[in-house]
Short mmCIF file of C-alpha atoms and ligand atoms in Angstrom, two decimals:
data_model
loop_
_atom_site.label_atom_id
_atom_site.label_comp_id
_atom_site.label_asym_id
_atom_site.label_seq_id
_atom_site.Cartn_x
_atom_site.Cartn_y
_atom_site.Cartn_z
CA UNK A 1 -24.20 -21.06 -19.12
CA UNK A 2 -26.56 -19.08 -16.90
CA UNK A 3 -28.59 -22.29 -16.78
CA UNK A 4 -25.92 -23.86 -14.59
CA UNK A 5 -26.23 -21.13 -11.98
CA UNK A 6 -28.38 -22.28 -9.08
CA UNK A 7 -31.41 -20.05 -8.57
CA UNK A 8 -30.20 -18.85 -5.17
CA UNK A 9 -26.68 -17.94 -6.35
CA UNK A 10 -26.07 -14.25 -6.82
CA UNK A 11 -23.03 -14.30 -9.07
CA UNK A 12 -20.83 -16.53 -11.16
CA UNK A 13 -17.03 -16.68 -11.39
CA UNK A 14 -15.92 -18.85 -14.29
CA UNK A 15 -12.26 -19.87 -14.40
CA UNK A 16 -11.11 -21.06 -17.80
CA UNK A 17 -8.47 -23.68 -16.97
CA UNK A 18 -7.79 -24.35 -20.65
CA UNK A 19 -6.87 -20.67 -21.09
CA UNK A 20 -4.64 -20.96 -18.02
CA UNK A 21 -2.75 -23.95 -19.41
CA UNK A 22 -2.59 -22.37 -22.88
CA UNK A 23 -0.99 -19.31 -21.27
CA UNK A 24 1.55 -21.48 -19.45
CA UNK A 25 2.41 -23.34 -22.66
CA UNK A 26 2.82 -20.06 -24.56
CA UNK A 27 5.10 -18.71 -21.83
CA UNK A 28 7.08 -21.97 -21.66
CA UNK A 29 7.66 -21.66 -25.40
CA UNK A 30 8.86 -18.06 -25.04
CA UNK A 31 11.16 -19.19 -22.24
CA UNK A 32 13.11 -21.22 -24.80
CA UNK A 33 15.74 -23.33 -23.08
CA UNK A 34 14.84 -22.01 -19.63
CA UNK A 35 12.45 -24.03 -17.50
CA UNK A 36 9.03 -22.44 -16.99
CA UNK A 37 7.73 -22.66 -13.43
CA UNK A 38 4.37 -21.27 -12.23
CA UNK A 39 3.74 -18.81 -9.40
CA UNK A 40 0.54 -19.88 -7.62
CA UNK A 41 0.73 -17.71 -4.49
CA UNK A 42 -2.34 -15.96 -3.07
CA UNK A 43 -4.65 -18.82 -4.03
CA UNK A 44 -3.23 -18.78 -7.56
CA UNK A 45 -3.88 -15.03 -7.88
CA UNK A 46 -7.42 -15.55 -6.65
CA UNK A 47 -8.50 -18.21 -9.14
CA UNK A 48 -8.05 -21.22 -6.83
CA UNK A 49 -4.75 -22.85 -5.89
CA UNK A 50 -5.79 -26.50 -6.15
CA UNK A 51 -7.63 -26.21 -9.45
CA UNK A 52 -4.94 -24.05 -11.08
CA UNK A 53 -2.02 -26.17 -9.89
CA UNK A 54 -3.68 -29.46 -10.93
CA UNK A 55 -4.34 -28.11 -14.40
CA UNK A 56 -0.82 -26.70 -14.75
CA UNK A 57 0.73 -29.93 -13.51
CA UNK A 58 -1.27 -31.91 -16.08
CA UNK A 59 -0.02 -29.50 -18.75
CA UNK A 60 3.57 -30.35 -17.80
CA UNK A 61 4.56 -27.79 -15.18
CA UNK A 62 6.58 -29.39 -12.39
CA UNK A 63 7.90 -26.43 -10.39
CA UNK A 64 5.69 -24.09 -8.37
CA UNK A 65 6.22 -21.00 -6.23
CA UNK A 66 3.95 -20.11 -3.32
CA UNK A 67 4.28 -17.36 -0.72
CA UNK A 68 3.29 -18.99 2.56
CA UNK A 69 3.62 -22.30 4.39
CA UNK A 70 -0.14 -22.87 4.29
CA UNK A 71 -0.11 -22.52 0.52
CA UNK A 72 2.85 -24.92 0.31
CA UNK A 73 1.00 -27.46 2.43
CA UNK A 74 -2.16 -27.23 0.31
CA UNK A 75 -0.09 -27.72 -2.82
CA UNK A 76 1.93 -30.61 -1.41
CA UNK A 77 -1.29 -32.35 -0.36
CA UNK A 78 -2.56 -32.53 -3.94
CA UNK A 79 0.74 -32.78 -5.82
CA UNK A 80 3.15 -35.07 -3.97
CA UNK A 81 5.89 -35.07 -6.65
CA UNK A 82 6.29 -31.46 -7.83
CA UNK A 83 9.01 -29.05 -6.73
CA UNK A 84 7.66 -26.33 -4.44
CA UNK A 85 9.47 -23.11 -3.52
CA UNK A 86 8.31 -20.99 -0.61
CA UNK A 87 8.90 -17.36 -1.67
CA UNK A 88 8.48 -15.70 1.71
CA UNK A 89 11.30 -17.78 3.11
CA UNK A 90 11.76 -19.49 6.41
CA UNK A 91 9.70 -18.30 9.30
CA UNK A 92 11.66 -18.77 12.57
CA UNK A 93 11.38 -22.29 13.96
CA UNK A 94 9.62 -23.72 10.89
CA UNK A 95 12.55 -25.58 9.25
CA UNK A 96 11.45 -29.02 10.35
CA UNK A 97 7.89 -28.49 9.13
CA UNK A 98 9.03 -27.07 5.79
CA UNK A 99 11.54 -29.85 5.27
CA UNK A 100 8.97 -32.39 6.43
CA UNK A 101 6.69 -31.68 3.47
CA UNK A 102 9.61 -31.49 1.04
CA UNK A 103 9.28 -27.77 0.35
CA UNK A 104 12.23 -25.56 -0.58
CA UNK A 105 12.33 -22.23 1.21
CA UNK A 106 13.59 -19.20 -0.70
CA UNK A 107 16.16 -18.04 1.85
CA UNK A 108 16.31 -14.25 1.83
CA UNK A 109 18.46 -13.28 4.81
CA UNK A 110 21.58 -14.61 6.51
CA UNK A 111 19.45 -15.47 9.55
CA UNK A 112 17.31 -17.78 7.39
CA UNK A 113 20.38 -19.33 5.78
CA UNK A 114 21.94 -20.03 9.20
CA UNK A 115 18.73 -21.54 10.51
CA UNK A 116 18.31 -23.77 7.46
CA UNK A 117 21.96 -24.80 7.67
CA UNK A 118 21.56 -25.72 11.33
CA UNK A 119 18.53 -27.82 10.46
CA UNK A 120 20.42 -29.60 7.67
CA UNK A 121 23.33 -30.27 10.07
CA UNK A 122 21.11 -31.72 12.76
CA UNK A 123 18.84 -33.76 10.54
CA UNK A 124 21.44 -34.93 8.05
CA UNK A 125 18.94 -34.20 5.28
CA UNK A 126 19.87 -32.79 1.90
CA UNK A 127 17.50 -29.86 2.54
CA UNK A 128 17.40 -28.21 -0.89
CA UNK A 129 16.64 -24.47 -0.82
CA UNK A 130 16.82 -21.38 -2.99
CA UNK A 131 18.98 -18.40 -2.17
CA UNK A 132 17.44 -15.02 -2.91
CA UNK A 133 19.91 -12.24 -3.65
CA UNK A 134 18.69 -8.65 -3.66
CA UNK A 135 19.92 -6.80 -6.74
CA UNK A 136 18.19 -3.48 -6.24
CA UNK A 137 14.66 -3.89 -4.96
CA UNK A 138 15.36 -3.75 -1.21
CA UNK A 139 12.79 -6.38 -0.41
CA UNK A 140 13.60 -10.01 0.41
CA UNK A 141 17.11 -11.24 -0.38
CA UNK A 142 20.66 -11.23 0.95
CA UNK A 143 22.90 -8.37 -0.16
CA UNK A 144 25.40 -8.71 -2.98
CA UNK A 145 28.18 -8.51 -0.40
CA UNK A 146 26.64 -11.32 1.63
CA UNK A 147 26.25 -13.39 -1.54
CA UNK A 148 29.93 -12.78 -2.43
CA UNK A 149 30.95 -14.07 0.98
CA UNK A 150 28.58 -17.04 0.80
CA UNK A 151 29.59 -18.26 -2.67
CA UNK A 152 33.02 -19.76 -1.81
CA UNK A 153 31.52 -21.55 1.20
CA UNK A 154 28.90 -23.17 -1.05
CA UNK A 155 31.38 -24.06 -3.75
CA UNK A 156 33.71 -25.72 -1.22
CA UNK A 157 30.71 -27.63 0.25
CA UNK A 158 31.33 -26.08 3.62
CA UNK A 159 27.60 -25.36 3.63
CA UNK A 160 25.68 -28.48 4.47
CA UNK A 161 22.36 -27.92 2.72
CA UNK A 162 21.87 -28.24 -0.99
CA UNK A 163 21.44 -24.93 -2.84
CA UNK A 164 18.99 -25.74 -5.62
CA UNK A 165 18.47 -22.26 -7.09
CA UNK A 166 19.94 -18.77 -6.90
CA UNK A 167 17.42 -16.09 -7.71
CA UNK A 168 16.66 -12.40 -7.69
CA UNK A 169 13.61 -10.30 -8.57
CA UNK A 170 13.21 -7.32 -10.91
CA UNK A 171 11.65 -4.17 -9.48
CA UNK A 172 10.62 -2.51 -12.76
CA UNK A 173 10.19 -5.23 -15.38
CA UNK A 174 6.74 -3.87 -16.27
CA UNK A 175 8.61 -0.79 -17.59
CA UNK A 176 11.37 -2.40 -19.69
CA UNK A 177 12.97 1.01 -20.42
CA UNK A 178 13.61 1.71 -16.75
CA UNK A 179 17.35 1.92 -16.06
CA UNK A 180 17.14 -0.31 -13.00
CA UNK A 181 16.36 -3.35 -15.19
CA UNK A 182 19.75 -3.25 -16.90
CA UNK A 183 21.52 -2.73 -13.58
CA UNK A 184 19.73 -5.65 -11.97
CA UNK A 185 20.32 -7.98 -14.93
CA UNK A 186 24.04 -7.13 -14.90
CA UNK A 187 24.35 -7.47 -11.13
CA UNK A 188 22.56 -10.82 -11.20
CA UNK A 189 24.61 -12.17 -14.13
CA UNK A 190 27.80 -11.32 -12.26
CA UNK A 191 26.79 -12.79 -8.92
CA UNK A 192 25.15 -15.91 -10.42
CA UNK A 193 28.50 -16.83 -12.03
CA UNK A 194 29.94 -17.21 -8.54
CA UNK A 195 27.49 -20.05 -7.90
CA UNK A 196 28.57 -22.43 -10.68
CA UNK A 197 26.38 -25.46 -11.27
CA UNK A 198 23.42 -23.98 -9.41
CA UNK A 199 20.45 -23.00 -11.62
CA UNK A 200 19.69 -19.28 -11.72
CA UNK A 201 16.36 -17.44 -11.98
CA UNK A 202 15.52 -13.76 -12.37
CA UNK A 203 12.35 -13.21 -14.41
CA UNK A 204 8.70 -12.80 -13.42
CA UNK A 205 6.07 -12.51 -16.18
CA UNK A 206 7.20 -9.09 -17.37
CA UNK A 207 10.87 -10.06 -17.33
CA UNK A 208 10.09 -13.22 -19.29
CA UNK A 209 8.25 -11.21 -21.96
CA UNK A 210 10.64 -8.25 -22.12
CA UNK A 211 14.13 -9.69 -21.54
CA UNK A 212 14.80 -12.94 -23.44
CA UNK A 213 18.49 -12.41 -22.75
CA UNK A 214 17.84 -12.68 -19.00
CA UNK A 215 15.86 -15.90 -18.76
CA UNK A 216 18.77 -17.78 -17.15
CA UNK A 217 17.76 -21.36 -16.21
CA UNK A 218 14.24 -20.88 -14.86
CA UNK A 219 11.48 -18.26 -15.22
CA UNK A 220 8.74 -17.54 -12.68
CA UNK A 221 5.62 -16.12 -14.33
CA UNK A 222 2.57 -15.37 -12.21
CA UNK A 223 0.13 -12.76 -13.45
CA UNK A 224 0.50 -13.66 -17.15
CA UNK A 225 -0.74 -17.17 -16.45
CA UNK A 226 -4.00 -15.70 -15.20
CA UNK A 227 -4.42 -13.40 -18.20
CA UNK A 228 -3.29 -10.22 -16.44
CA UNK A 229 -1.16 -7.58 -18.08
CA UNK A 230 2.54 -7.87 -17.22
CA UNK A 231 4.00 -5.10 -19.40
CA UNK A 232 2.54 -1.61 -19.04
CA UNK A 233 2.75 -0.81 -22.74
CA UNK A 234 1.76 -2.74 -25.86
CA UNK A 235 -0.69 -5.52 -26.38
CA UNK A 236 -1.25 -8.12 -23.67
CA UNK A 237 -0.61 -11.43 -25.47
CA UNK A 238 -2.26 -13.62 -22.83
CA UNK A 239 -5.74 -15.16 -22.88
CA UNK A 240 -8.20 -14.03 -20.21
CA UNK A 241 -8.85 -16.69 -17.58
CA UNK A 242 -11.53 -15.13 -15.40
CA UNK A 243 -15.14 -14.26 -16.20
CA UNK A 244 -17.41 -12.56 -13.64
CA UNK A 245 -21.18 -12.29 -13.96
CA UNK A 246 -23.49 -10.72 -11.40
CA UNK A 247 -27.21 -11.27 -11.05
CA UNK A 248 -29.72 -8.48 -11.72
CA UNK A 249 -31.71 -7.97 -8.51
CA UNK A 250 -34.15 -5.48 -9.99
CA UNK A 251 -34.62 -3.01 -12.82
CA UNK A 252 -35.76 0.48 -11.88
CA UNK A 253 -36.81 3.61 -13.73
CA UNK A 254 -35.15 6.76 -12.43
CA UNK A 255 -36.05 10.35 -13.32
CA UNK A 256 -33.65 12.91 -14.78
CA UNK A 257 -32.25 15.09 -12.01
CA UNK A 258 -32.34 12.38 -9.34
CA UNK A 259 -29.11 10.85 -8.02
CA UNK A 260 -27.82 7.29 -7.72
CA UNK A 261 -26.35 5.60 -4.65
CA UNK A 262 -24.44 6.67 -1.54
CA UNK A 263 -23.27 10.24 -1.42
CA UNK A 264 -25.56 11.24 -4.32
CA UNK A 265 -22.49 11.88 -6.44
CA UNK A 266 -24.05 10.97 -9.80
CA UNK A 267 -27.00 13.05 -11.02
CA UNK A 268 -28.88 11.50 -13.93
CA UNK A 269 -28.92 13.73 -17.01
CA UNK A 270 -31.90 11.94 -18.58
CA UNK A 271 -34.75 9.67 -17.53
CA UNK A 272 -32.87 6.39 -17.06
CA UNK A 273 -33.29 2.70 -16.49
CA UNK A 274 -30.97 1.15 -13.91
CA UNK A 275 -30.10 -2.50 -13.37
CA UNK A 276 -29.23 -3.13 -9.74
CA UNK A 277 -26.67 -5.94 -9.48
CA UNK A 278 -26.00 -8.30 -6.62
CA UNK A 279 -22.27 -7.52 -6.35
CA UNK A 280 -20.18 -4.87 -4.66
CA UNK A 281 -16.85 -4.04 -3.17
CA UNK A 282 -17.08 -7.03 -0.81
CA UNK A 283 -16.94 -9.15 -3.98
CA UNK A 284 -13.85 -7.39 -5.31
CA UNK A 285 -15.57 -4.78 -7.47
CA UNK A 286 -13.54 -1.93 -6.06
CA UNK A 287 -15.42 1.05 -4.69
CA UNK A 288 -12.99 3.27 -6.60
CA UNK A 289 -14.41 1.89 -9.87
CA UNK A 290 -17.76 3.66 -9.35
CA UNK A 291 -18.84 6.79 -11.21
CA UNK A 292 -19.79 10.36 -10.34
CA UNK A 293 -20.65 13.54 -12.23
CA UNK A 294 -16.92 14.11 -12.69
CA UNK A 295 -15.69 10.60 -13.25
CA UNK A 296 -16.57 7.78 -15.59
CA UNK A 297 -16.52 4.45 -13.81
CA UNK A 298 -16.00 0.88 -14.93
CA UNK A 299 -18.24 -0.83 -17.47
CA UNK A 300 -20.48 -3.87 -17.60
CA UNK A 301 -21.91 -5.84 -20.52
CA UNK A 302 -25.69 -6.17 -20.44
CA UNK A 303 -27.32 -8.26 -23.18
CA UNK A 304 -24.37 -7.53 -25.45
CA UNK A 305 -24.28 -3.76 -24.80
CA UNK A 306 -21.50 -1.97 -22.91
CA UNK A 307 -23.04 0.03 -20.09
CA UNK A 308 -21.63 2.31 -17.40
CA UNK A 309 -21.60 1.62 -13.70
CA UNK A 310 -23.83 4.32 -12.16
CA UNK A 311 -22.83 6.03 -8.91
CA UNK A 312 -20.89 4.62 -6.01
CA UNK A 313 -20.44 0.88 -5.62
CA UNK A 314 -21.93 -0.37 -2.34
CA UNK A 315 -20.66 -3.34 -0.34
CA UNK A 316 -23.14 -5.81 -1.87
CA UNK A 317 -24.99 -3.90 -4.60
CA UNK A 318 -24.21 -1.67 -7.52
CA UNK A 319 -26.14 0.08 -10.28
CA UNK A 320 -25.58 -0.11 -14.03
CA UNK A 321 -27.18 2.35 -16.46
CA UNK A 322 -29.10 0.17 -18.94
CA UNK A 323 -31.09 2.97 -20.58
CA UNK A 324 -29.54 2.09 -23.95
CA UNK A 325 -30.39 -1.61 -23.70
CA UNK A 326 -33.75 -2.38 -25.35
CA UNK A 327 -36.30 -2.74 -22.53
CA UNK A 328 -37.17 -6.38 -23.20
CA UNK A 329 -33.52 -7.47 -23.28
CA UNK A 330 -32.68 -7.17 -19.61
CA UNK A 331 -34.75 -8.39 -16.71
CA UNK A 332 -34.60 -9.40 -13.08
CA UNK A 333 -32.47 -12.56 -12.62
CA UNK A 334 -30.31 -12.03 -15.71
CA UNK A 335 -26.53 -12.18 -15.52
CA UNK A 336 -24.48 -9.08 -16.30
CA UNK A 337 -20.81 -9.42 -17.22
CA UNK A 338 -18.33 -7.44 -15.12
CA UNK A 339 -15.19 -9.24 -16.34
CA UNK A 340 -14.88 -11.12 -19.61
CA UNK A 341 -16.24 -10.72 -23.17
CA UNK A 342 -13.72 -7.95 -23.75
CA UNK A 343 -13.62 -6.40 -20.28
CA UNK A 344 -10.24 -7.35 -18.81
CA UNK A 345 -9.04 -7.41 -15.22
CA UNK A 346 -6.78 -4.54 -16.22
CA UNK A 347 -9.72 -2.50 -17.56
CA UNK A 348 -11.47 -2.81 -14.21
CA UNK A 349 -8.19 -2.09 -12.40
CA UNK A 350 -7.65 1.06 -14.46
CA UNK A 351 -11.00 2.49 -13.38
CA UNK A 352 -10.08 1.83 -9.75
CA UNK A 353 -6.54 3.22 -10.17
CA UNK A 354 -4.93 -0.09 -9.32
CA UNK A 355 -3.44 -3.07 -11.19
CA UNK A 356 -4.90 -6.31 -12.54
CA UNK A 357 -3.02 -8.24 -9.85
CA UNK A 358 -5.15 -6.57 -7.19
CA UNK A 359 -8.41 -7.24 -9.05
CA UNK A 360 -7.53 -10.95 -9.32
CA UNK A 361 -6.39 -11.37 -5.72
CA UNK A 362 -9.47 -9.49 -4.46
CA UNK A 363 -12.06 -11.68 -6.18
CA UNK A 364 -14.54 -12.28 -3.39
CA UNK A 365 -15.62 -15.49 -1.72
CA UNK A 366 -19.32 -15.10 -2.57
CA UNK A 367 -19.12 -15.94 -6.25
CA UNK A 368 -20.30 -19.37 -7.27
CA UNK A 369 -17.15 -20.75 -8.86
CA UNK A 370 -17.13 -22.84 -12.01
CA UNK A 371 -13.98 -24.38 -13.50
CA UNK A 372 -13.95 -25.04 -17.24
CA UNK A 373 -11.49 -27.63 -18.53
C1 LIG B 401 5.04 -12.75 -7.33
C2 LIG B 401 6.42 -13.06 -7.77
C3 LIG B 401 6.67 -13.53 -9.07
C4 LIG B 401 5.60 -13.54 -10.14
O1 LIG B 401 5.40 -12.21 -10.55
P1 LIG B 401 4.39 -11.80 -11.74
O2 LIG B 401 4.65 -10.35 -11.94
O3 LIG B 401 3.03 -12.07 -11.22
O4 LIG B 401 4.74 -12.65 -12.91
C5 LIG B 401 7.96 -13.96 -9.38
N1 LIG B 401 8.96 -13.87 -8.47
C6 LIG B 401 8.77 -13.39 -7.21
C7 LIG B 401 9.91 -13.31 -6.27
C8 LIG B 401 7.50 -12.95 -6.83
O5 LIG B 401 7.32 -12.44 -5.61
#
């Protein structure tokens, strides 16, 4: 595969679209009778909105969630027939634009609902939308009291737009034992009953995996599609989707007692060989994943051997200790694996004290991207 990397390219990001669609199919199966949508916000968690959505649509997915209008527009441009929900709701004055590209806003405040209603009144359009009800996260969503007051108006068709979905979002689904899950599921079950005939949706990836009893009519997985870990404990059942390989710029010999990188925080305990890679925190390899005398950093795979990142990660360069790789096996120009072949986005995230979501959505713009069908 390194053959396909142009000589001038410094790193390779391979997105496995067949793993992506296999993940969606596996999740759709677990969803049982509920419909399985796909969350493709933030450029499909960094892997590429157009490529991911096309592949998912071909696999049978017909409902997508994005966060922003720009994302909705990009998606509508390539997929004219699918259902698109705009998670971040209706930005003031945007109703005509949103409606104009047949996108359904996820209305999360009474102000948004009133504005959408006014647009539906004026335009005479059906204007389907989702209503987001907050059940304990204190983020987007109308309150339970507001939802109680709204329900009879919808049922009596006093409201002019078409409610297509009622939804809420779990705050702690990654920790299924957390007491808030049960509270939110109960609160949502109760309120959803007051919107008869309107499909209901509560679960993200973690909710889908942990709470089969709470799938309702539609599930909204995101991170699991891209191979990330949704539940904090147990095995991650999803296939990895992303592989990252960085080019070796040079190999250098370094004496015991000398230090590596900015801040001189890692002193070499033995005479060492270092591979300097053309990748850094500007490419999404978090600075916090570096190593020091007191902290082991993230790992890389060099010619089949797991090696440690040495010292601080710079903006565009980083060092890997390849002392244990036989000298002839790694040379200038080779590709070193930073994600893939057993190193997961969550492994890298763990070394940087963050989550796989942030690794995926931080993948830099400098990688040469390859999409495998
Ligand atoms: C991002 C998001 C999802 C998807 O969450 P994952 O944890 O990535 O599966 C679902 N619903 C809402 C409201 C979201 O914001």
